[in-house]
């Protein structure tokens, strides 16, 4: 009669057990990250779609009553509609300027070799290393002198400087994913560089340009520091909410937070296929 050999206590664990533990930790991490992002958004919408008296009531049910009293109070609050219009105008200007400046720079970085190319890419990224509070006072003084203080155009210029580094890097990666041979083939067929770009490159990079535009829009829509410093009468919604934070009721704050979150979510959802296509081009 044979007996089974005893397994040493310090023997390595089976590979299947290690794989199972790793899979569990991965799934748990994903769930925690999803909860970290989605739970605050859910609570924001629950309080936005609840009656004003339910916002401060306790205990919470966690289910909205779909009462639009908070939204109506928010829209009727003095100055809100003007702040919404200023936010939309500044965000659209920022989106157009960042694409108009960042896309040509990204194309030049991907198609041309010149001395200091790597250093230039690093400098573009390093512009984000300067804290905005450090630059706020000089910018405010300069804008007052040239007449751009308290204007949507002046604020859009500041937001554009915040978005351009990301626009340059995103469009650079997208243009780099398009083979140069495609443009060369168009040249041999009689197209000049502009025609080749318009007919061959532009349709392929449109998803990346859209993603860059969405990113610039989101940066401008949610930016608050520059808007609070550089504007007084023409405040954007984040600056307006910050200004009235100490005197506004709780349901106004939740409705204002929803107004800041909804456009970015809708915008990203509307262009999601372009974002996925951009990912495919970038990894092709």
GROMACS .gro file of N, CA and C in nm, residues 71-229:
model
  477
   71UNK      N    1  -3.434   7.298  -1.029
   71UNK     CA    2  -3.391   7.344  -1.161
   71UNK      C    3  -3.456   7.476  -1.195
   72UNK      N    4  -3.585   7.490  -1.166
   72UNK     CA    5  -3.654   7.615  -1.193
   72UNK      C    6  -3.597   7.729  -1.110
   73UNK      N    7  -3.567   7.701  -0.985
   73UNK     CA    8  -3.506   7.803  -0.899
   73UNK      C    9  -3.370   7.843  -0.953
   74UNK      N   10  -3.293   7.745  -1.002
   74UNK     CA   11  -3.161   7.773  -1.056
   74UNK      C   12  -3.169   7.860  -1.181
   75UNK      N   13  -3.258   7.825  -1.273
   75UNK     CA   14  -3.270   7.902  -1.396
   75UNK      C   15  -3.326   8.042  -1.371
   76UNK      N   16  -3.407   8.056  -1.268
   76UNK     CA   17  -3.463   8.186  -1.236
   76UNK      C   18  -3.376   8.272  -1.148
   77UNK      N   19  -3.266   8.216  -1.099
   77UNK     CA   20  -3.176   8.291  -1.013
   77UNK      C   21  -3.107   8.400  -1.094
   78UNK      N   22  -3.098   8.519  -1.037
   78UNK     CA   23  -3.044   8.634  -1.110
   78UNK      C   24  -2.900   8.609  -1.152
   79UNK      N   25  -2.874   8.623  -1.282
   79UNK     CA   26  -2.739   8.612  -1.335
   79UNK      C   27  -2.701   8.477  -1.389
   80UNK      N   28  -2.784   8.374  -1.367
   80UNK     CA   29  -2.747   8.239  -1.409
   80UNK      C   30  -2.748   8.225  -1.561
   81UNK      N   31  -2.852   8.273  -1.627
   81UNK     CA   32  -2.860   8.258  -1.772
   81UNK      C   33  -2.746   8.333  -1.842
   82UNK      N   34  -2.713   8.451  -1.792
   82UNK     CA   35  -2.600   8.524  -1.850
   82UNK      C   36  -2.469   8.450  -1.830
   83UNK      N   37  -2.451   8.388  -1.712
   83UNK     CA   38  -2.329   8.311  -1.687
   83UNK      C   39  -2.323   8.187  -1.776
   84UNK      N   40  -2.438   8.123  -1.798
   84UNK     CA   41  -2.442   8.008  -1.888
   84UNK      C   42  -2.401   8.048  -2.030
   85UNK      N   43  -2.452   8.160  -2.078
   85UNK     CA   44  -2.417   8.206  -2.212
   85UNK      C   45  -2.268   8.239  -2.221
   86UNK      N   46  -2.214   8.304  -2.117
   86UNK     CA   47  -2.071   8.336  -2.119
   86UNK      C   48  -1.986   8.209  -2.119
   87UNK      N   49  -2.026   8.108  -2.042
   87UNK     CA   50  -1.951   7.982  -2.041
   87UNK      C   51  -1.953   7.916  -2.178
   88UNK      N   52  -2.070   7.914  -2.242
   88UNK     CA   53  -2.081   7.852  -2.374
   88UNK      C   54  -1.998   7.928  -2.477
   89UNK      N   55  -2.004   8.061  -2.474
   89UNK     CA   56  -1.930   8.142  -2.570
   89UNK      C   57  -1.780   8.125  -2.553
   90UNK      N   58  -1.732   8.129  -2.428
   90UNK     CA   59  -1.589   8.115  -2.402
   90UNK      C   60  -1.542   7.975  -2.440
   91UNK      N   61  -1.621   7.873  -2.409
   91UNK     CA   62  -1.581   7.736  -2.441
   91UNK      C   63  -1.573   7.714  -2.592
   92UNK      N   64  -1.667   7.769  -2.668
   92UNK     CA   65  -1.663   7.755  -2.813
   92UNK      C   66  -1.545   7.829  -2.873
   93UNK      N   67  -1.516   7.949  -2.823
   93UNK     CA   68  -1.399   8.023  -2.871
   93UNK      C   69  -1.270   7.948  -2.839
   94UNK      N   70  -1.263   7.893  -2.718
   94UNK     CA   71  -1.145   7.816  -2.679
   94UNK      C   72  -1.127   7.694  -2.768
   95UNK      N   73  -1.237   7.626  -2.797
   95UNK     CA   74  -1.232   7.507  -2.882
   95UNK      C   75  -1.181   7.542  -3.021
   96UNK      N   76  -1.232   7.650  -3.079
   96UNK     CA   77  -1.190   7.689  -3.213
   96UNK      C   78  -1.044   7.734  -3.216
   97UNK      N   79  -1.003   7.813  -3.117
   97UNK     CA   80  -0.866   7.862  -3.115
   97UNK      C   81  -0.765   7.750  -3.090
   98UNK      N   82  -0.799   7.659  -2.999
   98UNK     CA   83  -0.705   7.551  -2.968
   98UNK      C   84  -0.685   7.458  -3.086
   99UNK      N   85  -0.792   7.431  -3.162
   99UNK     CA   86  -0.778   7.348  -3.281
   99UNK      C   87  -0.706   7.424  -3.392
  100UNK      N   88  -0.741   7.553  -3.408
  100UNK     CA   89  -0.678   7.633  -3.513
  100UNK      C   90  -0.528   7.652  -3.493
  101UNK      N   91  -0.483   7.652  -3.367
  101UNK     CA   92  -0.341   7.668  -3.339
  101UNK      C   93  -0.272   7.533  -3.315
  102UNK      N   94  -0.340   7.444  -3.243
  102UNK     CA   95  -0.276   7.318  -3.206
  102UNK      C   96  -0.263   7.220  -3.321
  103UNK      N   97  -0.362   7.214  -3.411
  103UNK     CA   98  -0.357   7.117  -3.521
  103UNK      C   99  -0.242   7.146  -3.617
  104UNK      N  100  -0.222   7.270  -3.664
  104UNK     CA  101  -0.104   7.294  -3.749
  104UNK      C  102   0.028   7.262  -3.679
  105UNK      N  103   0.036   7.292  -3.550
  105UNK     CA  104   0.159   7.261  -3.477
  105UNK      C  105   0.180   7.110  -3.468
  106UNK      N  106   0.073   7.035  -3.442
  106UNK     CA  107   0.085   6.890  -3.438
  106UNK      C  108   0.123   6.832  -3.572
  107UNK      N  109   0.069   6.888  -3.679
  107UNK     CA  110   0.104   6.841  -3.814
  107UNK      C  111   0.250   6.870  -3.846
  108UNK      N  112   0.297   6.987  -3.810
  108UNK     CA  113   0.437   7.022  -3.836
  108UNK      C  114   0.532   6.932  -3.758
  109UNK      N  115   0.496   6.901  -3.633
  109UNK     CA  116   0.582   6.814  -3.553
  109UNK      C  117   0.588   6.672  -3.608
  110UNK      N  118   0.479   6.626  -3.668
  110UNK     CA  119   0.475   6.489  -3.718
  110UNK      C  120   0.533   6.473  -3.857
  111UNK      N  121   0.540   6.581  -3.936
  111UNK     CA  122   0.580   6.569  -4.075
  111UNK      C  123   0.716   6.631  -4.106
  112UNK      N  124   0.766   6.721  -4.023
  112UNK     CA  125   0.890   6.791  -4.055
  112UNK      C  126   0.993   6.765  -3.945
  113UNK      N  127   1.118   6.755  -3.987
  113UNK     CA  128   1.231   6.743  -3.893
  113UNK      C  129   1.306   6.876  -3.892
  114UNK      N  130   1.331   6.927  -3.773
  114UNK     CA  131   1.402   7.053  -3.760
  114UNK      C  132   1.480   7.051  -3.630
  115UNK      N  133   1.586   7.128  -3.620
  115UNK     CA  134   1.665   7.129  -3.496
  115UNK      C  135   1.580   7.171  -3.376
  116UNK      N  136   1.596   7.098  -3.267
  116UNK     CA  137   1.522   7.128  -3.145
  116UNK      C  138   1.381   7.078  -3.143
  117UNK      N  139   1.349   6.982  -3.229
  117UNK     CA  140   1.212   6.930  -3.236
  117UNK      C  141   1.170   6.865  -3.104
  118UNK      N  142   1.257   6.780  -3.049
  118UNK     CA  143   1.225   6.714  -2.922
  118UNK      C  144   1.215   6.815  -2.808
  119UNK      N  145   1.305   6.915  -2.809
  119UNK     CA  146   1.301   7.018  -2.705
  119UNK      C  147   1.173   7.100  -2.716
  120UNK      N  148   1.129   7.126  -2.839
  120UNK     CA  149   1.005   7.202  -2.858
  120UNK      C  150   0.885   7.126  -2.802
  121UNK      N  151   0.880   6.996  -2.828
  121UNK     CA  152   0.770   6.914  -2.772
  121UNK      C  153   0.771   6.919  -2.620
  122UNK      N  154   0.890   6.912  -2.562
  122UNK     CA  155   0.900   6.917  -2.417
  122UNK      C  156   0.859   7.055  -2.364
  123UNK      N  157   0.896   7.161  -2.435
  123UNK     CA  158   0.858   7.296  -2.391
  123UNK      C  159   0.708   7.316  -2.399
  124UNK      N  160   0.645   7.259  -2.502
  124UNK     CA  161   0.500   7.270  -2.513
  124UNK      C  162   0.434   7.207  -2.391
  125UNK      N  163   0.485   7.092  -2.349
  125UNK     CA  164   0.428   7.025  -2.232
  125UNK      C  165   0.463   7.100  -2.103
  126UNK      N  166   0.581   7.160  -2.098
  126UNK     CA  167   0.624   7.228  -1.976
  126UNK      C  168   0.548   7.356  -1.950
  127UNK      N  169   0.478   7.408  -2.051
  127UNK     CA  170   0.398   7.526  -2.026
  127UNK      C  171   0.289   7.501  -1.922
  128UNK      N  172   0.250   7.374  -1.906
  128UNK     CA  173   0.150   7.341  -1.805
  128UNK      C  174   0.210   7.335  -1.666
  129UNK      N  175   0.344   7.344  -1.657
  129UNK     CA  176   0.408   7.339  -1.526
  129UNK      C  177   0.399   7.471  -1.452
  130UNK      N  178   0.371   7.580  -1.524
  130UNK     CA  179   0.357   7.710  -1.459
  130UNK      C  180   0.219   7.720  -1.396
  131UNK      N  181   0.210   7.738  -1.266
  131UNK     CA  182   0.078   7.748  -1.201
  131UNK      C  183   0.005   7.874  -1.244
  132UNK      N  184  -0.122   7.859  -1.272
  132UNK     CA  185  -0.202   7.974  -1.316
  132UNK      C  186  -0.210   8.084  -1.213
  133UNK      N  187  -0.220   8.056  -1.082
  133UNK     CA  188  -0.220   8.168  -0.985
  133UNK      C  189  -0.096   8.254  -0.993
  134UNK      N  190   0.019   8.196  -1.032
  134UNK     CA  191   0.141   8.275  -1.045
  134UNK      C  192   0.133   8.373  -1.161
  135UNK      N  193   0.060   8.337  -1.266
  135UNK     CA  194   0.050   8.421  -1.385
  135UNK      C  195  -0.074   8.510  -1.384
  136UNK      N  196  -0.161   8.493  -1.286
  136UNK     CA  197  -0.289   8.564  -1.289
  136UNK      C  198  -0.271   8.715  -1.281
  137UNK      N  199  -0.186   8.761  -1.192
  137UNK     CA  200  -0.169   8.906  -1.175
  137UNK      C  201  -0.109   8.971  -1.299
  138UNK      N  202   0.001   8.920  -1.356
  138UNK     CA  203   0.052   8.982  -1.480
  138UNK      C  204  -0.049   8.979  -1.594
  139UNK      N  205  -0.122   8.868  -1.607
  139UNK     CA  206  -0.222   8.860  -1.714
  139UNK      C  207  -0.332   8.963  -1.692
  140UNK      N  208  -0.377   8.977  -1.567
  140UNK     CA  209  -0.483   9.074  -1.537
  140UNK      C  210  -0.437   9.217  -1.569
  141UNK      N  211  -0.315   9.250  -1.532
  141UNK     CA  212  -0.263   9.384  -1.560
  141UNK      C  213  -0.253   9.409  -1.710
  142UNK      N  214  -0.202   9.310  -1.784
  142UNK     CA  215  -0.189   9.325  -1.928
  142UNK      C  216  -0.325   9.340  -1.994
  143UNK      N  217  -0.423   9.259  -1.951
  143UNK     CA  218  -0.556   9.266  -2.011
  143UNK      C  219  -0.623   9.400  -1.981
  144UNK      N  220  -0.601   9.455  -1.864
  144UNK     CA  221  -0.657   9.586  -1.832
  144UNK      C  222  -0.598   9.693  -1.923
  145UNK      N  223  -0.470   9.681  -1.953
  145UNK     CA  224  -0.404   9.782  -2.037
  145UNK      C  225  -0.452   9.775  -2.181
  146UNK      N  226  -0.479   9.655  -2.231
  146UNK     CA  227  -0.516   9.642  -2.372
  146UNK      C  228  -0.667   9.631  -2.391
  147UNK      N  229  -0.744   9.635  -2.281
  147UNK     CA  230  -0.889   9.636  -2.291
  147UNK      C  231  -0.955   9.501  -2.306
  148UNK      N  232  -0.887   9.393  -2.267
  148UNK     CA  233  -0.945   9.260  -2.275
  148UNK      C  234  -0.995   9.208  -2.141
  149UNK      N  235  -0.986   9.291  -2.037
  149UNK     CA  236  -1.033   9.247  -1.907
  149UNK      C  237  -1.186   9.240  -1.906
  150UNK      N  238  -1.238   9.142  -1.836
  150UNK     CA  239  -1.383   9.121  -1.821
  150UNK      C  240  -1.451   9.105  -1.956
  151UNK      N  241  -1.387   9.032  -2.049
  151UNK     CA  242  -1.445   9.004  -2.179
  151UNK      C  243  -1.435   8.854  -2.208
  152UNK      N  244  -1.532   8.797  -2.279
  152UNK     CA  245  -1.522   8.656  -2.316
  152UNK      C  246  -1.400   8.625  -2.403
  153UNK      N  247  -1.360   8.720  -2.488
  153UNK     CA  248  -1.244   8.696  -2.575
  153UNK      C  249  -1.117   8.684  -2.492
  154UNK      N  250  -1.098   8.773  -2.396
  154UNK     CA  251  -0.980   8.766  -2.312
  154UNK      C  252  -0.974   8.638  -2.232
  155UNK      N  253  -1.087   8.596  -2.176
  155UNK     CA  254  -1.089   8.471  -2.100
  155UNK      C  255  -1.066   8.351  -2.191
  156UNK      N  256  -1.120   8.356  -2.313
  156UNK     CA  257  -1.098   8.246  -2.408
  156UNK      C  258  -0.951   8.234  -2.445
  157UNK      N  259  -0.879   8.346  -2.453
  157UNK     CA  260  -0.736   8.340  -2.482
  157UNK      C  261  -0.661   8.269  -2.371
  158UNK      N  262  -0.697   8.297  -2.247
  158UNK     CA  263  -0.632   8.229  -2.134
  158UNK      C  264  -0.665   8.080  -2.135
  159UNK      N  265  -0.790   8.046  -2.158
  159UNK     CA  266  -0.828   7.905  -2.163
  159UNK      C  267  -0.760   7.834  -2.280
  160UNK      N  268  -0.738   7.907  -2.389
  160UNK     CA  269  -0.669   7.847  -2.504
  160UNK      C  270  -0.526   7.811  -2.468
  161UNK      N  271  -0.459   7.896  -2.391
  161UNK     CA  272  -0.323   7.863  -2.349
  161UNK      C  273  -0.320   7.739  -2.260
  162UNK      N  274  -0.427   7.715  -2.187
  162UNK     CA  275  -0.435   7.593  -2.105
  162UNK      C  276  -0.460   7.469  -2.190
  163UNK      N  277  -0.532   7.485  -2.300
  163UNK     CA  278  -0.572   7.369  -2.381
  163UNK      C  279  -0.474   7.338  -2.493
  164UNK      N  280  -0.396   7.437  -2.538
  164UNK     CA  281  -0.308   7.416  -2.654
  164UNK      C  282  -0.207   7.303  -2.632
  165UNK      N  283  -0.140   7.292  -2.517
  165UNK     CA  284  -0.045   7.180  -2.504
  165UNK      C  285  -0.108   7.044  -2.529
  166UNK      N  286  -0.228   7.022  -2.477
  166UNK     CA  287  -0.295   6.894  -2.501
  166UNK      C  288  -0.337   6.881  -2.647
  167UNK      N  289  -0.382   6.990  -2.707
  167UNK     CA  290  -0.421   6.984  -2.848
  167UNK      C  291  -0.302   6.950  -2.937
  168UNK      N  292  -0.187   7.010  -2.908
  168UNK     CA  293  -0.068   6.982  -2.988
  168UNK      C  294  -0.026   6.837  -2.975
  169UNK      N  295  -0.023   6.786  -2.852
  169UNK     CA  296   0.022   6.648  -2.831
  169UNK      C  297  -0.078   6.547  -2.887
  170UNK      N  298  -0.207   6.574  -2.874
  170UNK     CA  299  -0.306   6.481  -2.927
  170UNK      C  300  -0.300   6.478  -3.080
  171UNK      N  301  -0.298   6.595  -3.141
  171UNK     CA  302  -0.295   6.598  -3.288
  171UNK      C  303  -0.161   6.546  -3.341
  172UNK      N  304  -0.052   6.566  -3.267
  172UNK     CA  305   0.076   6.510  -3.309
  172UNK      C  306   0.070   6.358  -3.314
  173UNK      N  307   0.011   6.296  -3.212
  173UNK     CA  308   0.000   6.150  -3.212
  173UNK      C  309  -0.091   6.101  -3.324
  174UNK      N  310  -0.195   6.176  -3.354
  174UNK     CA  311  -0.287   6.135  -3.460
  174UNK      C  312  -0.221   6.147  -3.597
  175UNK      N  313  -0.157   6.260  -3.624
  175UNK     CA  314  -0.089   6.277  -3.753
  175UNK      C  315   0.024   6.176  -3.769
  176UNK      N  316   0.090   6.143  -3.659
  176UNK     CA  317   0.198   6.044  -3.667
  176UNK      C  318   0.145   5.906  -3.702
  177UNK      N  319   0.019   5.880  -3.672
  177UNK     CA  320  -0.040   5.751  -3.705
  177UNK      C  321  -0.084   5.739  -3.849
  178UNK      N  322  -0.078   5.848  -3.924
  178UNK     CA  323  -0.113   5.846  -4.067
  178UNK      C  324   0.015   5.831  -4.147
  179UNK      N  325   0.032   5.725  -4.224
  179UNK     CA  326   0.157   5.707  -4.300
  179UNK      C  327   0.180   5.821  -4.398
  180UNK      N  328   0.304   5.865  -4.404
  180UNK     CA  329   0.341   5.971  -4.497
  180UNK      C  330   0.325   5.925  -4.642
  181UNK      N  331   0.332   5.793  -4.665
  181UNK     CA  332   0.319   5.741  -4.801
  181UNK      C  333   0.184   5.775  -4.863
  182UNK      N  334   0.080   5.789  -4.780
  182UNK     CA  335  -0.051   5.826  -4.835
  182UNK      C  336  -0.047   5.965  -4.897
  183UNK      N  337   0.018   6.058  -4.830
  183UNK     CA  338   0.031   6.192  -4.887
  183UNK      C  339   0.121   6.190  -5.011
  184UNK      N  340   0.227   6.113  -5.006
  184UNK     CA  341   0.317   6.106  -5.121
  184UNK      C  342   0.246   6.048  -5.243
  185UNK      N  343   0.158   5.949  -5.218
  185UNK     CA  344   0.081   5.893  -5.330
  185UNK      C  345  -0.011   5.999  -5.391
  186UNK      N  346  -0.071   6.083  -5.304
  186UNK     CA  347  -0.156   6.191  -5.356
  186UNK      C  348  -0.074   6.293  -5.433
  187UNK      N  349   0.049   6.318  -5.390
  187UNK     CA  350   0.134   6.412  -5.463
  187UNK      C  351   0.164   6.360  -5.604
  188UNK      N  352   0.191   6.230  -5.612
  188UNK     CA  353   0.223   6.174  -5.744
  188UNK      C  354   0.103   6.176  -5.838
  189UNK      N  355  -0.017   6.185  -5.781
  189UNK     CA  356  -0.138   6.190  -5.864
  189UNK      C  357  -0.178   6.333  -5.900
  190UNK      N  358  -0.094   6.430  -5.866
  190UNK     CA  359  -0.118   6.567  -5.907
  190UNK      C  360  -0.167   6.660  -5.800
  191UNK      N  361  -0.183   6.613  -5.678
  191UNK     CA  362  -0.228   6.700  -5.568
  191UNK      C  363  -0.109   6.774  -5.510
  192UNK      N  364  -0.132   6.898  -5.471
  192UNK     CA  365  -0.031   6.969  -5.395
  192UNK      C  366  -0.047   6.931  -5.247
  193UNK      N  367   0.038   6.989  -5.161
  193UNK     CA  368   0.035   6.949  -5.020
  193UNK      C  369  -0.099   6.982  -4.955
  194UNK      N  370  -0.157   7.098  -4.988
  194UNK     CA  371  -0.285   7.135  -4.928
  194UNK      C  372  -0.397   7.044  -4.975
  195UNK      N  373  -0.400   7.012  -5.104
  195UNK     CA  374  -0.502   6.921  -5.155
  195UNK      C  375  -0.488   6.781  -5.098
  196UNK      N  376  -0.364   6.734  -5.085
  196UNK     CA  377  -0.341   6.602  -5.027
  196UNK      C  378  -0.387   6.597  -4.882
  197UNK      N  379  -0.362   6.706  -4.810
  197UNK     CA  380  -0.407   6.710  -4.670
  197UNK      C  381  -0.559   6.708  -4.663
  198UNK      N  382  -0.623   6.788  -4.750
  198UNK     CA  383  -0.769   6.800  -4.744
  198UNK      C  384  -0.839   6.671  -4.788
  199UNK      N  385  -0.787   6.604  -4.889
  199UNK     CA  386  -0.855   6.489  -4.946
  199UNK      C  387  -0.815   6.356  -4.881
  200UNK      N  388  -0.694   6.349  -4.828
  200UNK     CA  389  -0.643   6.221  -4.777
  200UNK      C  390  -0.629   6.222  -4.625
  201UNK      N  391  -0.562   6.322  -4.572
  201UNK     CA  392  -0.527   6.321  -4.430
  201UNK      C  393  -0.644   6.366  -4.343
  202UNK      N  394  -0.711   6.472  -4.382
  202UNK     CA  395  -0.816   6.529  -4.298
  202UNK      C  396  -0.927   6.430  -4.264
  203UNK      N  397  -0.979   6.351  -4.360
  203UNK     CA  398  -1.083   6.254  -4.321
  203UNK      C  399  -1.034   6.151  -4.219
  204UNK      N  400  -0.905   6.118  -4.222
  204UNK     CA  401  -0.852   6.019  -4.129
  204UNK      C  402  -0.826   6.077  -3.990
  205UNK      N  403  -0.791   6.205  -3.984
  205UNK     CA  404  -0.759   6.265  -3.855
  205UNK      C  405  -0.878   6.335  -3.793
  206UNK      N  406  -0.992   6.337  -3.861
  206UNK     CA  407  -1.109   6.406  -3.806
  206UNK      C  408  -1.148   6.354  -3.667
  207UNK      N  409  -1.145   6.222  -3.641
  207UNK     CA  410  -1.175   6.177  -3.504
  207UNK      C  411  -1.081   6.235  -3.400
  208UNK      N  412  -0.952   6.243  -3.432
  208UNK     CA  413  -0.857   6.300  -3.337
  208UNK      C  414  -0.880   6.448  -3.314
  209UNK      N  415  -0.911   6.521  -3.421
  209UNK     CA  416  -0.940   6.663  -3.406
  209UNK      C  417  -1.066   6.684  -3.322
  210UNK      N  418  -1.164   6.596  -3.342
  210UNK     CA  419  -1.287   6.606  -3.262
  210UNK      C  420  -1.258   6.580  -3.115
  211UNK      N  421  -1.177   6.479  -3.088
  211UNK     CA  422  -1.142   6.450  -2.949
  211UNK      C  423  -1.066   6.566  -2.886
  212UNK      N  424  -0.975   6.625  -2.961
  212UNK     CA  425  -0.901   6.740  -2.909
  212UNK      C  426  -0.993   6.858  -2.883
  213UNK      N  427  -1.092   6.880  -2.972
  213UNK     CA  428  -1.187   6.988  -2.953
  213UNK      C  429  -1.273   6.965  -2.829
  214UNK      N  430  -1.317   6.841  -2.809
  214UNK     CA  431  -1.398   6.809  -2.691
  214UNK      C  432  -1.318   6.833  -2.564
  215UNK      N  433  -1.191   6.796  -2.567
  215UNK     CA  434  -1.106   6.816  -2.449
  215UNK      C  435  -1.090   6.964  -2.419
  216UNK      N  436  -1.068   7.045  -2.523
  216UNK     CA  437  -1.054   7.189  -2.502
  216UNK      C  438  -1.185   7.249  -2.449
  217UNK      N  439  -1.298   7.205  -2.502
  217UNK     CA  440  -1.427   7.254  -2.456
  217UNK      C  441  -1.446   7.223  -2.307
  218UNK      N  442  -1.411   7.101  -2.267
  218UNK     CA  443  -1.429   7.060  -2.128
  218UNK      C  444  -1.338   7.140  -2.035
  219UNK      N  445  -1.214   7.164  -2.078
  219UNK     CA  446  -1.122   7.244  -1.996
  219UNK      C  447  -1.179   7.383  -1.972
  220UNK      N  448  -1.228   7.446  -2.077
  220UNK     CA  449  -1.282   7.581  -2.064
  220UNK      C  450  -1.411   7.583  -1.983
  221UNK      N  451  -1.498   7.486  -2.006
  221UNK     CA  452  -1.629   7.486  -1.941
  221UNK      C  453  -1.617   7.476  -1.789
  222UNK      N  454  -1.518   7.401  -1.740
  222UNK     CA  455  -1.506   7.376  -1.597
  222UNK      C  456  -1.400   7.463  -1.529
  223UNK      N  457  -1.327   7.546  -1.604
  223UNK     CA  458  -1.222   7.627  -1.544
  223UNK      C  459  -1.282   7.740  -1.461
  224UNK      N  460  -1.228   7.763  -1.343
  224UNK     CA  461  -1.289   7.859  -1.253
  224UNK      C  462  -1.192   7.968  -1.209
  225UNK      N  463  -1.061   7.938  -1.195
  225UNK     CA  464  -0.970   8.037  -1.135
  225UNK      C  465  -0.955   8.159  -1.224
  226UNK      N  466  -0.918   8.138  -1.350
  226UNK     CA  467  -0.899   8.251  -1.440
  226UNK      C  468  -1.028   8.328  -1.460
  227UNK      N  469  -1.140   8.256  -1.467
  227UNK     CA  470  -1.269   8.323  -1.484
  227UNK      C  471  -1.302   8.410  -1.364
  228UNK      N  472  -1.266   8.364  -1.245
  228UNK     CA  473  -1.295   8.443  -1.125
  228UNK      C  474  -1.205   8.564  -1.113
  229UNK      N  475  -1.082   8.555  -1.165
  229UNK     CA  476  -0.987   8.666  -1.151
  229UNK      C  477  -1.005   8.769  -1.261
   0.00000   0.00000   0.00000
